[in-house]
Short mmCIF file of C-alpha atoms and ligand atoms in Angstrom, two decimals:
data_model
loop_
_atom_site.label_atom_id
_atom_site.label_comp_id
_atom_site.label_asym_id
_atom_site.label_seq_id
_atom_site.Cartn_x
_atom_site.Cartn_y
_atom_site.Cartn_z
CA MET A 1 -11.03 -107.68 -59.02
CA ALA A 2 -11.29 -104.16 -57.57
CA THR A 3 -7.87 -104.57 -55.96
CA ILE A 4 -6.32 -106.01 -59.12
CA SER A 5 -7.73 -103.34 -61.43
CA GLY A 6 -6.84 -100.66 -58.84
CA LEU A 7 -3.22 -101.84 -58.73
CA PHE A 8 -3.09 -102.21 -62.51
CA GLY A 9 -4.55 -98.72 -63.06
CA THR A 10 -2.18 -97.12 -60.55
CA GLY A 11 0.78 -98.91 -62.18
CA VAL A 12 -0.19 -97.74 -65.68
CA TYR A 13 -0.75 -94.19 -64.40
CA VAL A 14 2.63 -93.98 -62.62
CA VAL A 15 4.58 -95.46 -65.56
CA PHE A 16 2.81 -93.27 -68.09
CA LYS A 17 3.32 -90.10 -66.01
CA ARG A 18 6.99 -90.87 -65.53
CA ALA A 19 7.43 -91.48 -69.27
CA LEU A 20 5.70 -88.17 -70.05
CA TYR A 21 7.97 -86.21 -67.73
CA LYS A 22 11.06 -87.98 -69.03
CA GLN A 23 10.01 -87.04 -72.53
CA ILE A 24 9.50 -83.40 -71.63
CA ASP A 25 12.86 -83.25 -69.81
CA LYS A 26 14.57 -84.72 -72.85
CA ARG A 27 12.84 -82.25 -75.13
CA LEU A 28 13.92 -79.33 -72.94
CA LEU A 29 17.50 -80.55 -72.86
CA THR A 30 17.59 -80.77 -76.67
CA LEU A 31 16.06 -77.32 -76.94
CA ALA A 32 18.62 -75.82 -74.53
CA GLN A 33 21.46 -77.59 -76.34
CA SER A 34 20.32 -76.34 -79.74
CA ALA A 35 20.22 -72.79 -78.38
CA THR A 36 23.83 -72.78 -77.13
CA PRO A 37 25.41 -71.73 -80.49
CA SER A 38 23.38 -68.51 -80.34
CA PHE A 39 24.70 -67.58 -76.88
CA ALA A 40 27.38 -65.19 -78.10
CA ALA A 41 24.95 -63.46 -80.45
CA VAL A 42 22.33 -62.99 -77.71
CA ARG A 43 24.99 -61.72 -75.32
CA ASP A 44 26.26 -59.21 -77.85
CA GLN A 45 23.04 -58.11 -79.56
CA GLY A 46 20.38 -58.95 -76.97
CA SER A 47 16.72 -58.67 -77.98
CA LYS A 48 17.68 -57.20 -81.30
CA TYR A 49 19.07 -60.55 -82.36
CA LEU A 50 16.15 -62.45 -80.89
CA ASN A 51 13.55 -60.32 -82.68
CA GLN A 52 15.19 -60.64 -86.03
CA VAL A 53 16.52 -64.12 -86.21
CA GLU A 54 14.36 -66.62 -87.93
CA GLU A 55 16.92 -69.13 -89.10
CA VAL A 56 18.13 -70.28 -85.71
CA PRO A 57 18.83 -74.00 -85.15
CA TRP A 58 16.12 -74.37 -82.48
CA ARG A 59 13.41 -72.79 -84.58
CA ASP A 60 11.77 -76.04 -85.64
CA ILE A 61 11.60 -77.60 -82.21
CA PHE A 62 10.52 -74.48 -80.35
CA ASN A 63 6.88 -74.02 -79.35
CA ARG A 64 6.45 -70.31 -78.68
CA ASP A 65 3.21 -70.62 -76.72
CA GLN A 66 4.24 -73.32 -74.32
CA GLN A 67 7.99 -73.02 -74.13
CA SER A 68 10.56 -70.32 -73.51
CA LEU A 69 14.31 -69.98 -73.83
CA GLU A 70 16.32 -67.68 -71.60
CA TRP A 71 19.93 -66.65 -71.81
CA PHE A 72 21.76 -65.57 -68.66
CA ASP A 73 25.27 -64.28 -68.08
CA GLU A 74 27.60 -66.04 -65.65
CA ASN A 75 26.07 -64.04 -62.73
CA GLY A 76 22.54 -65.16 -63.54
CA LYS A 77 21.53 -61.83 -65.09
CA LEU A 78 18.98 -62.23 -67.88
CA LEU A 79 20.43 -61.42 -71.29
CA GLY A 80 17.46 -62.29 -73.43
CA ARG A 81 14.26 -64.30 -73.62
CA LYS A 82 12.36 -65.99 -76.40
CA GLY A 83 8.85 -67.17 -75.58
CA LEU A 84 5.98 -66.01 -73.36
CA ILE A 85 6.88 -67.72 -70.08
CA GLU A 86 8.52 -65.35 -67.62
CA LEU A 87 10.03 -66.94 -64.56
CA ASP A 88 11.40 -64.64 -61.90
CA VAL A 89 13.84 -67.28 -60.66
CA PRO A 90 17.63 -67.41 -61.10
CA PRO A 91 18.96 -70.31 -63.23
CA GLU A 92 19.85 -73.60 -61.53
CA VAL A 93 21.86 -76.04 -63.61
CA GLY A 94 20.03 -79.27 -64.49
CA PRO A 95 16.31 -80.19 -64.58
CA GLU A 96 14.05 -78.33 -62.16
CA ILE A 97 10.37 -77.97 -61.30
CA ILE A 98 9.26 -74.40 -60.60
CA GLU A 99 5.86 -73.41 -59.29
CA GLN A 100 4.63 -69.88 -59.73
CA PRO A 101 3.04 -68.87 -56.43
CA GLU A 102 0.64 -66.31 -57.94
CA THR A 103 -0.93 -68.55 -60.57
CA GLY A 104 -0.08 -71.94 -59.10
CA GLU A 105 1.16 -72.95 -62.55
CA VAL A 106 3.96 -75.51 -62.59
CA PHE A 107 6.88 -75.35 -65.03
CA ARG A 108 9.62 -77.78 -65.85
CA THR A 109 12.96 -76.30 -66.81
CA HIS A 110 16.35 -77.52 -67.94
CA THR A 111 19.35 -75.24 -67.53
CA LEU A 112 22.71 -75.70 -69.21
CA SER A 113 25.96 -73.93 -68.37
CA VAL A 114 27.70 -72.35 -71.35
CA PHE A 115 31.48 -72.50 -71.51
CA ILE A 116 33.56 -70.76 -74.16
CA ARG A 117 37.26 -71.15 -74.81
CA ASN A 118 38.53 -67.86 -76.22
CA ASN A 119 40.97 -67.91 -79.03
CA GLY A 120 44.39 -68.93 -77.80
CA GLN A 121 43.10 -69.71 -74.31
CA VAL A 122 44.75 -72.69 -72.71
CA GLY A 123 43.29 -74.80 -69.97
CA PRO A 124 39.63 -75.42 -69.32
CA PRO A 125 37.04 -73.19 -71.04
CA SER A 126 35.50 -70.50 -68.87
CA LEU A 127 31.86 -70.20 -67.80
CA VAL A 128 30.15 -67.42 -69.65
CA GLY A 129 26.52 -67.97 -68.79
CA PHE A 130 23.48 -70.23 -68.76
CA ILE A 131 20.69 -71.18 -71.09
CA ARG A 132 17.37 -72.23 -69.63
CA ALA A 133 14.63 -74.00 -71.54
CA THR A 134 11.18 -73.93 -69.84
CA GLN A 135 7.87 -75.60 -70.53
CA SER A 136 4.55 -75.38 -68.76
CA SER A 137 3.26 -78.65 -67.20
CA ALA A 138 -0.30 -77.75 -68.19
CA GLU A 139 -0.24 -79.93 -71.29
CA ILE A 140 1.06 -82.90 -69.35
CA LYS A 141 -1.41 -82.25 -66.53
CA ALA A 142 -4.24 -82.38 -69.06
CA ALA A 143 -2.88 -85.66 -70.46
CA GLU A 144 -2.55 -87.01 -66.91
CA ASP A 145 -6.14 -86.04 -66.07
CA GLU A 146 -7.39 -87.61 -69.26
CA LEU A 147 -5.50 -90.80 -68.50
CA SER A 148 -6.76 -91.02 -64.92
CA GLY A 149 -10.31 -90.41 -66.20
CA ILE A 150 -9.96 -93.21 -68.72
CA LEU A 151 -8.45 -95.54 -66.12
CA ILE A 152 -11.11 -94.82 -63.48
CA GLY A 153 -13.96 -95.05 -66.00
CA GLY A 154 -12.49 -98.17 -67.58
CA GLY A 155 -11.90 -99.69 -64.14
CA MET A 156 -15.53 -99.06 -63.14
CA ILE A 157 -16.88 -100.56 -66.35
CA THR A 158 -14.52 -103.55 -65.94
CA LEU A 159 -15.72 -104.02 -62.36
CA VAL A 160 -19.38 -103.86 -63.29
CA LEU A 161 -18.85 -106.28 -66.19
CA THR A 162 -16.74 -108.60 -64.04
CA GLY A 163 -19.38 -108.46 -61.29
CA LEU A 164 -22.16 -109.31 -63.69
CA GLY A 165 -20.06 -112.02 -65.34
CA GLY A 166 -19.03 -113.41 -61.96
CA PHE A 167 -22.61 -113.45 -60.77
CA TRP A 168 -23.77 -115.22 -63.91
CA LEU A 169 -20.93 -117.75 -63.73
CA THR A 170 -21.55 -118.43 -60.04
CA GLN A 171 -25.24 -118.98 -60.72
CA LYS A 172 -24.34 -121.38 -63.53
CA ALA A 173 -21.77 -123.20 -61.39
CA ILE A 174 -24.11 -123.43 -58.41
CA GLU A 175 -27.06 -124.81 -60.36
CA PRO A 176 -25.87 -128.45 -60.40
CA ILE A 177 -24.79 -128.19 -56.75
CA GLU A 178 -28.19 -126.84 -55.77
CA ALA A 179 -29.86 -129.54 -57.80
CA SER A 180 -27.87 -132.32 -56.16
CA PHE A 181 -28.40 -130.73 -52.75
CA LEU A 182 -32.14 -130.72 -53.31
CA GLN A 183 -31.91 -134.28 -54.59
CA LEU A 184 -30.10 -135.29 -51.43
CA LYS A 185 -32.76 -133.65 -49.26
CA GLN A 186 -35.46 -135.30 -51.31
CA PHE A 187 -33.66 -138.63 -50.97
CA THR A 188 -33.50 -138.28 -47.17
CA ALA A 189 -37.20 -137.43 -47.08
CA ASP A 190 -38.13 -140.33 -49.37
CA ALA A 191 -35.86 -142.83 -47.62
CA SER A 192 -37.23 -141.90 -44.17
CA HIS A 193 -40.74 -142.14 -45.53
CA GLU A 194 -40.19 -145.47 -47.27
CA LEU A 195 -38.51 -147.00 -44.22
CA ARG A 196 -41.53 -146.27 -42.09
CA SER A 197 -43.69 -149.01 -43.60
CA PRO A 198 -41.29 -151.95 -43.05
CA LEU A 199 -40.59 -150.62 -39.60
CA THR A 200 -44.29 -150.50 -38.82
CA ALA A 201 -44.54 -154.11 -40.04
CA ILE A 202 -41.67 -155.18 -37.75
CA LYS A 203 -43.27 -153.30 -34.86
CA ALA A 204 -46.65 -154.96 -35.50
CA SER A 205 -45.02 -158.42 -35.67
CA ILE A 206 -43.21 -157.83 -32.39
CA ASP A 207 -46.41 -156.64 -30.76
CA VAL A 208 -48.16 -159.82 -31.91
CA MET A 209 -45.34 -161.95 -30.47
CA ARG A 210 -45.43 -160.04 -27.20
CA ASN A 211 -49.17 -160.53 -26.95
CA HIS A 212 -48.58 -164.30 -27.18
CA PRO A 213 -45.71 -164.96 -24.78
CA GLU A 214 -46.46 -168.68 -24.82
CA ARG A 215 -45.23 -168.84 -28.42
CA VAL A 216 -41.91 -167.26 -27.55
CA HIS A 217 -39.07 -169.38 -26.25
CA PRO A 218 -38.03 -168.07 -22.80
CA LYS A 219 -34.48 -167.65 -24.05
CA ASP A 220 -35.73 -165.26 -26.76
CA VAL A 221 -37.74 -162.95 -24.50
CA LYS A 222 -34.80 -160.64 -23.85
CA LYS A 223 -33.87 -160.55 -27.51
CA LEU A 224 -37.44 -159.63 -28.36
CA GLU A 225 -37.32 -156.79 -25.84
CA ALA A 226 -34.10 -155.55 -27.43
CA ILE A 227 -35.59 -155.70 -30.93
CA SER A 228 -38.67 -153.87 -29.70
CA GLY A 229 -36.54 -151.12 -28.06
CA ALA A 230 -34.40 -150.72 -31.15
CA THR A 231 -37.48 -150.55 -33.39
CA LEU A 232 -38.97 -147.82 -31.24
CA GLN A 233 -35.77 -145.82 -31.36
CA MET A 234 -35.44 -146.29 -35.10
CA ASN A 235 -39.03 -145.18 -35.57
CA GLN A 236 -38.36 -142.02 -33.56
CA THR A 237 -35.17 -141.29 -35.51
CA LEU A 238 -36.99 -141.80 -38.80
CA GLN A 239 -39.75 -139.44 -37.76
CA ASP A 240 -37.18 -136.83 -36.73
CA LEU A 241 -35.30 -137.23 -40.01
CA LEU A 242 -38.49 -136.95 -42.00
CA PHE A 243 -39.43 -133.80 -40.12
CA LEU A 244 -36.03 -132.20 -40.78
CA ALA A 245 -35.87 -133.34 -44.41
CA ARG A 246 -39.29 -131.89 -45.16
CA THR A 247 -38.43 -128.64 -43.41
CA ASP A 248 -35.26 -128.46 -45.53
CA ILE A 249 -37.16 -128.89 -48.76
CA ASP A 250 -39.65 -126.14 -47.96
CA PRO A 251 -38.97 -124.30 -44.70
CA SER A 252 -42.20 -122.29 -44.89
CA MET A 253 -44.44 -125.34 -45.10
CA PRO A 254 -45.59 -127.04 -41.91
CA VAL A 255 -44.94 -130.74 -41.91
CA GLU A 256 -48.36 -131.73 -40.73
CA ALA A 257 -51.26 -130.18 -42.55
CA ARG A 258 -52.13 -128.15 -39.50
CA GLN A 259 -52.65 -124.46 -39.35
CA LEU A 260 -50.83 -122.23 -36.94
CA ALA A 261 -53.29 -120.80 -34.47
CA PRO A 262 -53.08 -118.54 -31.44
CA VAL A 263 -51.83 -120.67 -28.58
CA SER A 264 -51.03 -119.99 -24.96
CA LEU A 265 -47.32 -120.40 -24.37
CA ASN A 266 -47.98 -120.67 -20.62
CA GLN A 267 -50.26 -123.63 -21.18
CA ILE A 268 -47.73 -125.42 -23.42
CA LEU A 269 -44.87 -124.85 -21.00
CA GLN A 270 -46.99 -125.90 -18.04
CA ASN A 271 -47.87 -129.19 -19.78
CA CYS A 272 -44.22 -129.91 -20.62
CA PHE A 273 -43.26 -129.10 -17.05
CA VAL A 274 -45.86 -131.39 -15.53
CA LEU A 275 -44.95 -134.19 -17.93
CA LEU A 276 -41.29 -134.08 -17.00
CA GLU A 277 -41.70 -133.50 -13.27
CA PRO A 278 -41.55 -137.25 -12.45
CA LEU A 279 -38.17 -137.51 -14.17
CA ALA A 280 -36.88 -134.60 -12.10
CA ASN A 281 -38.25 -136.12 -8.90
CA GLU A 282 -36.61 -139.41 -9.77
CA LYS A 283 -33.26 -137.65 -9.98
CA LYS A 284 -34.02 -135.66 -6.81
CA MET A 285 -33.59 -132.43 -8.69
CA VAL A 286 -34.90 -128.95 -7.99
CA PHE A 287 -37.20 -128.40 -10.94
CA GLN A 288 -38.95 -125.06 -10.98
CA SER A 289 -40.86 -122.84 -13.35
CA LYS A 290 -41.66 -119.15 -13.33
CA PHE A 291 -44.09 -117.68 -15.83
CA ARG A 292 -44.01 -113.93 -15.32
CA GLU A 293 -46.89 -113.13 -17.68
CA GLU A 294 -49.56 -114.62 -19.89
CA ILE A 295 -48.23 -114.82 -23.43
CA ASP A 296 -50.00 -115.99 -26.57
CA ILE A 297 -48.22 -116.70 -29.83
CA LEU A 298 -49.20 -117.90 -33.28
CA GLY A 299 -48.04 -121.49 -33.39
CA ASP A 300 -48.50 -125.21 -33.54
CA THR A 301 -49.08 -126.68 -30.08
CA SER A 302 -47.56 -130.09 -30.74
CA GLN A 303 -44.47 -128.67 -32.41
CA LEU A 304 -43.94 -126.10 -29.67
CA SER A 305 -44.40 -128.83 -27.04
CA ARG A 306 -41.72 -130.82 -28.86
CA LEU A 307 -39.40 -127.81 -28.89
CA PHE A 308 -39.66 -127.11 -25.17
CA SER A 309 -39.75 -130.72 -24.03
CA ASN A 310 -36.54 -131.34 -26.02
CA LEU A 311 -34.86 -128.52 -24.13
CA LEU A 312 -36.24 -129.59 -20.76
CA GLU A 313 -35.39 -133.26 -21.35
CA ASN A 314 -31.84 -132.30 -22.24
CA ALA A 315 -31.56 -130.13 -19.15
CA LEU A 316 -32.78 -132.99 -16.95
CA GLN A 317 -30.71 -135.63 -18.73
CA TYR A 318 -27.44 -133.71 -18.77
CA THR A 319 -27.67 -132.55 -15.15
CA PRO A 320 -26.48 -134.87 -12.40
CA GLU A 321 -28.69 -135.86 -9.49
CA GLU A 322 -29.67 -133.12 -7.05
CA GLY A 323 -28.98 -130.47 -9.63
CA ARG A 324 -31.29 -127.60 -10.54
CA VAL A 325 -33.32 -126.95 -13.68
CA SER A 326 -35.42 -123.82 -14.09
CA LEU A 327 -37.91 -122.83 -16.74
CA ASP A 328 -38.74 -119.13 -17.20
CA LEU A 329 -41.15 -117.27 -19.42
CA TYR A 330 -41.20 -113.51 -19.86
CA LYS A 331 -41.77 -110.77 -22.39
CA GLN A 332 -39.13 -108.57 -24.00
CA ASN A 333 -40.67 -105.88 -26.22
CA ARG A 334 -42.76 -107.86 -28.73
CA VAL A 335 -40.93 -111.13 -28.16
CA ALA A 336 -41.70 -114.04 -25.86
CA VAL A 337 -38.58 -115.33 -24.15
CA VAL A 338 -38.38 -118.84 -22.73
CA SER A 339 -35.23 -119.80 -20.88
CA VAL A 340 -34.24 -123.30 -19.79
CA ARG A 341 -31.37 -123.16 -17.36
CA ASP A 342 -29.58 -126.07 -15.73
CA THR A 343 -26.65 -126.69 -13.42
CA GLY A 344 -25.48 -129.72 -15.40
CA ILE A 345 -22.38 -131.01 -17.11
CA GLY A 346 -22.31 -128.03 -19.50
CA LEU A 347 -20.48 -127.77 -22.79
CA ALA A 348 -16.94 -126.80 -23.70
CA THR A 349 -16.59 -123.50 -25.60
CA GLU A 350 -15.79 -125.24 -28.89
CA GLU A 351 -18.84 -127.51 -28.50
CA VAL A 352 -21.41 -124.75 -28.01
CA SER A 353 -21.58 -123.89 -31.73
CA LYS A 354 -22.14 -127.55 -32.64
CA VAL A 355 -25.15 -128.38 -30.45
CA PHE A 356 -27.65 -127.68 -33.22
CA ASP A 357 -25.80 -129.87 -35.76
CA ARG A 358 -27.68 -132.99 -36.77
CA PHE A 359 -26.52 -136.18 -35.05
CA TRP A 360 -23.96 -134.26 -33.05
CA ARG A 361 -23.56 -135.40 -29.45
CA ALA A 362 -20.92 -134.19 -27.02
CA ASN A 363 -18.21 -136.46 -25.71
CA LYS A 364 -20.03 -139.80 -25.41
CA ALA A 365 -18.32 -140.67 -22.14
CA ARG A 366 -19.73 -137.58 -20.46
CA SER A 367 -23.22 -137.48 -21.79
CA ARG A 368 -23.91 -141.11 -22.71
CA ARG A 369 -27.46 -142.13 -22.21
CA GLN A 370 -29.80 -144.58 -23.83
CA GLY A 371 -31.91 -143.60 -26.82
CA GLY A 372 -30.47 -140.23 -27.83
CA THR A 373 -29.78 -139.60 -31.49
CA GLY A 374 -28.50 -136.03 -31.49
CA LEU A 375 -31.44 -134.76 -33.54
CA GLY A 376 -33.42 -133.18 -30.69
CA LEU A 377 -31.86 -129.71 -30.80
CA ALA A 378 -31.78 -129.64 -34.62
CA ILE A 379 -35.53 -130.22 -34.53
CA SER A 380 -36.06 -127.62 -31.82
CA GLN A 381 -34.18 -125.09 -33.91
CA ALA A 382 -36.19 -125.91 -37.03
CA ILE A 383 -39.42 -125.49 -35.07
CA ALA A 384 -38.29 -122.17 -33.57
CA LYS A 385 -37.35 -120.89 -37.04
CA ARG A 386 -40.72 -121.84 -38.44
CA HIS A 387 -42.37 -119.82 -35.72
CA GLY A 388 -40.29 -116.80 -36.72
CA GLY A 389 -38.05 -117.25 -33.69
CA LYS A 390 -34.59 -118.46 -32.78
CA ILE A 391 -32.71 -120.35 -30.08
CA SER A 392 -29.45 -119.27 -28.52
CA VAL A 393 -27.28 -121.12 -26.05
CA THR A 394 -24.68 -120.24 -23.44
CA SER A 395 -22.84 -122.89 -21.51
CA GLU A 396 -19.90 -123.47 -19.24
CA LEU A 397 -18.30 -126.84 -18.73
CA ASN A 398 -19.29 -128.42 -15.38
CA ILE A 399 -21.22 -125.27 -14.41
CA GLY A 400 -24.38 -125.43 -16.50
CA THR A 401 -26.19 -124.54 -19.68
CA CYS A 402 -28.85 -122.03 -20.62
CA PHE A 403 -31.00 -122.25 -23.75
CA ILE A 404 -33.03 -119.18 -24.66
CA VAL A 405 -35.89 -119.32 -27.16
CA ARG A 406 -37.27 -116.08 -28.61
CA ILE A 407 -40.55 -116.14 -30.51
CA PRO A 408 -42.55 -113.12 -31.74
CA ILE A 409 -45.69 -112.50 -29.70
CA LEU A 410 -49.10 -112.63 -31.32
CA ASP A 411 -50.53 -109.16 -31.67
CA SER A 412 -54.31 -109.16 -31.46
CA LYS A 413 -54.64 -106.35 -34.01
CA ARG A 414 -51.65 -106.99 -36.21
CA SER A 415 -49.96 -110.38 -36.22
CA SER A 416 -46.27 -110.06 -35.40
CA ILE A 417 -45.57 -112.92 -37.78
CA THR A 418 -45.46 -111.46 -41.28
CA LYS A 419 -48.46 -111.75 -43.52
CA ALA A 420 -46.53 -113.81 -46.08
CA GLN A 421 -45.63 -116.34 -43.42
CA THR A 422 -49.18 -116.58 -42.14
CA THR A 423 -50.56 -117.06 -45.64
CA ALA A 424 -48.02 -119.77 -46.43
CA ILE A 425 -48.89 -121.52 -43.23
CA THR A 426 -52.66 -121.25 -43.62
CA ASP A 427 -52.50 -122.38 -47.23
CA CYS A 428 -51.19 -125.77 -46.22
N1 LIG B 1 -28.54 -128.95 -21.30
C1 LIG B 1 -27.45 -129.54 -21.82
N2 LIG B 1 -26.32 -129.66 -21.07
C2 LIG B 1 -25.23 -130.23 -21.58
N3 LIG B 1 -25.14 -130.74 -22.82
C3 LIG B 1 -26.23 -130.66 -23.61
C4 LIG B 1 -27.44 -130.05 -23.17
N4 LIG B 1 -28.34 -130.10 -24.16
C5 LIG B 1 -27.73 -130.73 -25.19
N5 LIG B 1 -26.47 -131.07 -24.86
C6 LIG B 1 -25.50 -131.74 -25.72
O1 LIG B 1 -25.91 -131.56 -27.06
C7 LIG B 1 -26.07 -132.84 -27.68
C8 LIG B 1 -27.19 -132.73 -28.69
O2 LIG B 1 -28.43 -132.60 -28.03
P1 LIG B 1 -29.73 -133.15 -28.72
O3 LIG B 1 -30.88 -132.87 -27.84
O4 LIG B 1 -29.76 -132.61 -30.09
O5 LIG B 1 -29.46 -134.69 -28.84
P2 LIG B 1 -29.55 -135.81 -27.72
O6 LIG B 1 -30.11 -135.23 -26.48
O7 LIG B 1 -28.21 -136.42 -27.62
O8 LIG B 1 -30.53 -136.84 -28.38
P3 LIG B 1 -32.09 -136.63 -28.72
O9 LIG B 1 -32.16 -136.60 -30.19
O10 LIG B 1 -32.76 -137.81 -28.13
O11 LIG B 1 -32.52 -135.36 -28.08
C9 LIG B 1 -26.33 -133.78 -26.56
O12 LIG B 1 -25.90 -135.08 -26.91
C10 LIG B 1 -25.46 -133.22 -25.45
O13 LIG B 1 -24.13 -133.67 -25.60
MG1 LIG B 2 -31.96 -134.21 -26.54
#
């Protein structure tokens, strides 16, 4: 809108200014033309004629204060002047713009050549002099300034009104979208929640059947195992979905009714490390951790464990045998930094930005493994956000990947997590 009204205003200004100057040039030409019949009289009687004459043809169109008329002989010598403007410049035929250096005032002039054919003269008439009509541009300048003031002021008011109108309209237009978006989130939360009960029933039935193998036909044992595996996976996916859906609906509210409390990040990381060590050993990998300092943060132990074990599991899963995975913890100003680095299959540049998308998994052929849903990193990101932190990732295909988690450190005197956040969390 600013561009459109800017262009419109400039267009109006240019056209209006041009029309004004055209009008003044035309007026000056008419004035000079109407003064030509008096040329001979001015030449012969000079100022005497000019002081006396009242009934001259140009009298009605002449503005004494703003205009002047000058008569020159054929050599440019001034014969007479009517009006207050005195230009010390020789006449130049046609329209002209003259600026007076002392005052900086600008004048527009129109000069006509005067030809007279003497009685009995044959051939073309001879040049006898010039008549110059002059007008100050001050009046036009004032009109120009007024116009630009109106245009700028009008443009500003238009912009403010358009902005307010646009804002109001956008709010109105977005309302149903927001409502349906919220409905969708609510639906996901409700659906995940509702699906949990039948799934629990299936799981319980399978458990009963597995506890009584004699009742199961040997041919069905494998099928039962498959159903049990699928149920477990579905249960995990549902829990993940429920977690994300609830976080979407109210990001400040913890899913479980637990309070955030000071926790030792070293302890959480150590537990995750120990838990996953067997998997690393199985793949003959170098799995190492380095905690440079003791760091406490305000958080939820189980959620933070989930965050870091997701990252470590990924690192171990997407790194081939005999690779290397390292876990580091250090402090940077008032932020705890946890890095999980691997020498695995890595990600292509265009894939890096998608890793946190829900259900996104890289090229299945490269990273196929049993059980993954593509929700792990989305959950890790949601957890990091709810702890006032964030996760970033750098990766190179076939070289390795590095996830870095930054979470504000708990300050014993003043919590680094804002008061509002803490209150929201404790309230739940
Ligand atoms: N360290 C890593 N190296 C290479 N690719 C990775 C790494 N971590 C994640 N990815 C890619 O990002 C995808 C998404 O990871 P995410 O953890 O969200 O899901 P997942 O591991 O496939 O399943 P799950 O929900 O069980 O964790 C993975 O499928 C994988 O393609
Ligand atoms: Mg994962």
